[in-house]
Coordinates of C-alpha atoms in Angstrom, one line a residue:
X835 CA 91.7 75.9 201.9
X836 CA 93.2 76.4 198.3
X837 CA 93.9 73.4 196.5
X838 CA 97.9 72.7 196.0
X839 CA 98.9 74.1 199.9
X840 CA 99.9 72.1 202.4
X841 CA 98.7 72.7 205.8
X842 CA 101.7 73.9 208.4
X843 CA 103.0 70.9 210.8
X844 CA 104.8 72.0 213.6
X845 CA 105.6 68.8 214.6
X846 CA 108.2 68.0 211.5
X847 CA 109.7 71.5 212.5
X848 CA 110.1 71.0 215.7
X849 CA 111.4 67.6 215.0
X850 CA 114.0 68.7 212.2
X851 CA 115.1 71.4 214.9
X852 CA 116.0 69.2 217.9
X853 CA 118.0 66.6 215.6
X854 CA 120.2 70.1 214.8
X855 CA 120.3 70.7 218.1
X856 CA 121.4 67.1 218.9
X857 CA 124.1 67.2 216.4
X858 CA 125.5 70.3 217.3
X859 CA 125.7 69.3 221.0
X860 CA 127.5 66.0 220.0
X861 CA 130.0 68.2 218.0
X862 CA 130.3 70.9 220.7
X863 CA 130.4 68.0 223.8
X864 CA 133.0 65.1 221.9
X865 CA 133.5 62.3 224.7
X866 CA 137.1 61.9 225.7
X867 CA 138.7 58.8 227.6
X868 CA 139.0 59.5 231.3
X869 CA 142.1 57.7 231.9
X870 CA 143.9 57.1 228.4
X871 CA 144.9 53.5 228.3
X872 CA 148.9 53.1 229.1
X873 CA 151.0 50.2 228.1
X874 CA 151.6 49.1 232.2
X875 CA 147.5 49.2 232.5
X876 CA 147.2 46.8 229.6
X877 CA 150.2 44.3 230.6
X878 CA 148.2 44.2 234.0
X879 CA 145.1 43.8 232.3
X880 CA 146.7 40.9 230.2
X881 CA 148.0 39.5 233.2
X882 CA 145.1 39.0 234.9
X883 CA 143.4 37.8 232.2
X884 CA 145.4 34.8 232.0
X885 CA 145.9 34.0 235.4
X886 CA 142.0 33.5 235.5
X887 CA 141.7 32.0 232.0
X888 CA 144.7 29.2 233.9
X889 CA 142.3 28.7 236.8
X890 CA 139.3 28.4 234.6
X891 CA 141.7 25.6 233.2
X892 CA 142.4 24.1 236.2
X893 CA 138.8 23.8 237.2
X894 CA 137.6 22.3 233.5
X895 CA 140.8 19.6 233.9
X896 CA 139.3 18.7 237.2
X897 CA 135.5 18.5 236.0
X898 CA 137.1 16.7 233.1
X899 CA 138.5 14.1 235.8
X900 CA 135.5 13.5 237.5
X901 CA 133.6 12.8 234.5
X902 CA 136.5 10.2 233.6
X903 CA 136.7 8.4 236.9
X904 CA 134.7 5.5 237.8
X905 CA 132.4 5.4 240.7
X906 CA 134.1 5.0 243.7
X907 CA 137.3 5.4 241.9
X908 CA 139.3 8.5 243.1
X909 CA 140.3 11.1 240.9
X910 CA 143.4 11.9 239.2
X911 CA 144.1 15.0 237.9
X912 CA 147.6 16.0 236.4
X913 CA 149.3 19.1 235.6
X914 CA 149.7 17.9 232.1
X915 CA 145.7 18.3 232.4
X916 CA 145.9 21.5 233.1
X917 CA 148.6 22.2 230.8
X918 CA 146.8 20.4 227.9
X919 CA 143.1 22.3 228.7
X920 CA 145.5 26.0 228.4
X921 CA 146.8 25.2 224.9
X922 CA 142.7 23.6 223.6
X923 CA 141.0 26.1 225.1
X924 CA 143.2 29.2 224.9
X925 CA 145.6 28.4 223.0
X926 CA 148.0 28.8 225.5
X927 CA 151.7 27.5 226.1
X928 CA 151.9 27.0 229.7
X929 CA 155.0 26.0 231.5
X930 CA 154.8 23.3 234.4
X931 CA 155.2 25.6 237.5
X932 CA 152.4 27.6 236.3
X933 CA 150.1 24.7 235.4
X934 CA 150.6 23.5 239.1
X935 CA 150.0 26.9 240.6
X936 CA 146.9 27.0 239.1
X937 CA 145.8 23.2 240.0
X938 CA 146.7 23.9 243.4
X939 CA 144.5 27.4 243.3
X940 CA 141.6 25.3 242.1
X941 CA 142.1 22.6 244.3
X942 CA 142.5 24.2 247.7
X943 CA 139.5 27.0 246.0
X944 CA 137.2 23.8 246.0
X945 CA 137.9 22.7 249.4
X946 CA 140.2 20.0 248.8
X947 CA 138.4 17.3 248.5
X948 CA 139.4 13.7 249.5
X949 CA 138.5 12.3 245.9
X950 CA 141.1 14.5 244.2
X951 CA 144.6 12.8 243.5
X952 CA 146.9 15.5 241.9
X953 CA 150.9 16.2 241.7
X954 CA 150.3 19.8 241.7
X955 CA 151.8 19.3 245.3
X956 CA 155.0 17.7 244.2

């Protein structure tokens, strides 16, 4: 061996190769959107979203309640509960009608249990 040559690698070649070839196919192969979004997908999407962020209100105003009450005391939840966990935790502005929608979703959801007292039913 002569001093001042490096001996061949054929591992950095092959190396420095397939990252062209990786490239190139990323250029060649460019990802598109299957279905491009439209603006009735996302008001659906938006939709949704809030009518389970209301009954994920609904159920934290009734945990809330329980953790209030007394033992042997029965529990009172409001819609002004509901309405009032909307606007803290999502920052929501949530009329009554809703509110009670969504109490009464949760409530009946969770079996209806004799301890509840609400006026969602009102």
């Amino acid at each position: 061996m002569k001093t001042g040559q490096m001996p061949r690698d054929a591992g950095g070649s092959v190396f420095v190769l397939l990252g062209f070839v990786l490239v190139a196919a990323g250029i060649m192969c460019r990802g598109r959107v299957l279905r491009p979004l439209s603006a009735e997908r996302a008001q659906a999407a938006g939709i949704r979203e809030r009518s389970r962020n209301l009954l994920c209100s609904a159920e934290m105003a009734i945990a809330e309640a329980r953790r209030r009450a007394a033992s042997g005391e029965p529990v009172i939840v409001t819609v002004d509960d509901v309405a009032t966990t909307a606007c803290q935790h999502y920052g929501y502005v949530v009329e009554r009608e809703q509110a009670a929608a969504a109490l009464r979703d949760a409530f009946e959801a969770a079996g209806g249990r004799s301890d509840c007292m609400t006026d969602a039913f009102d």
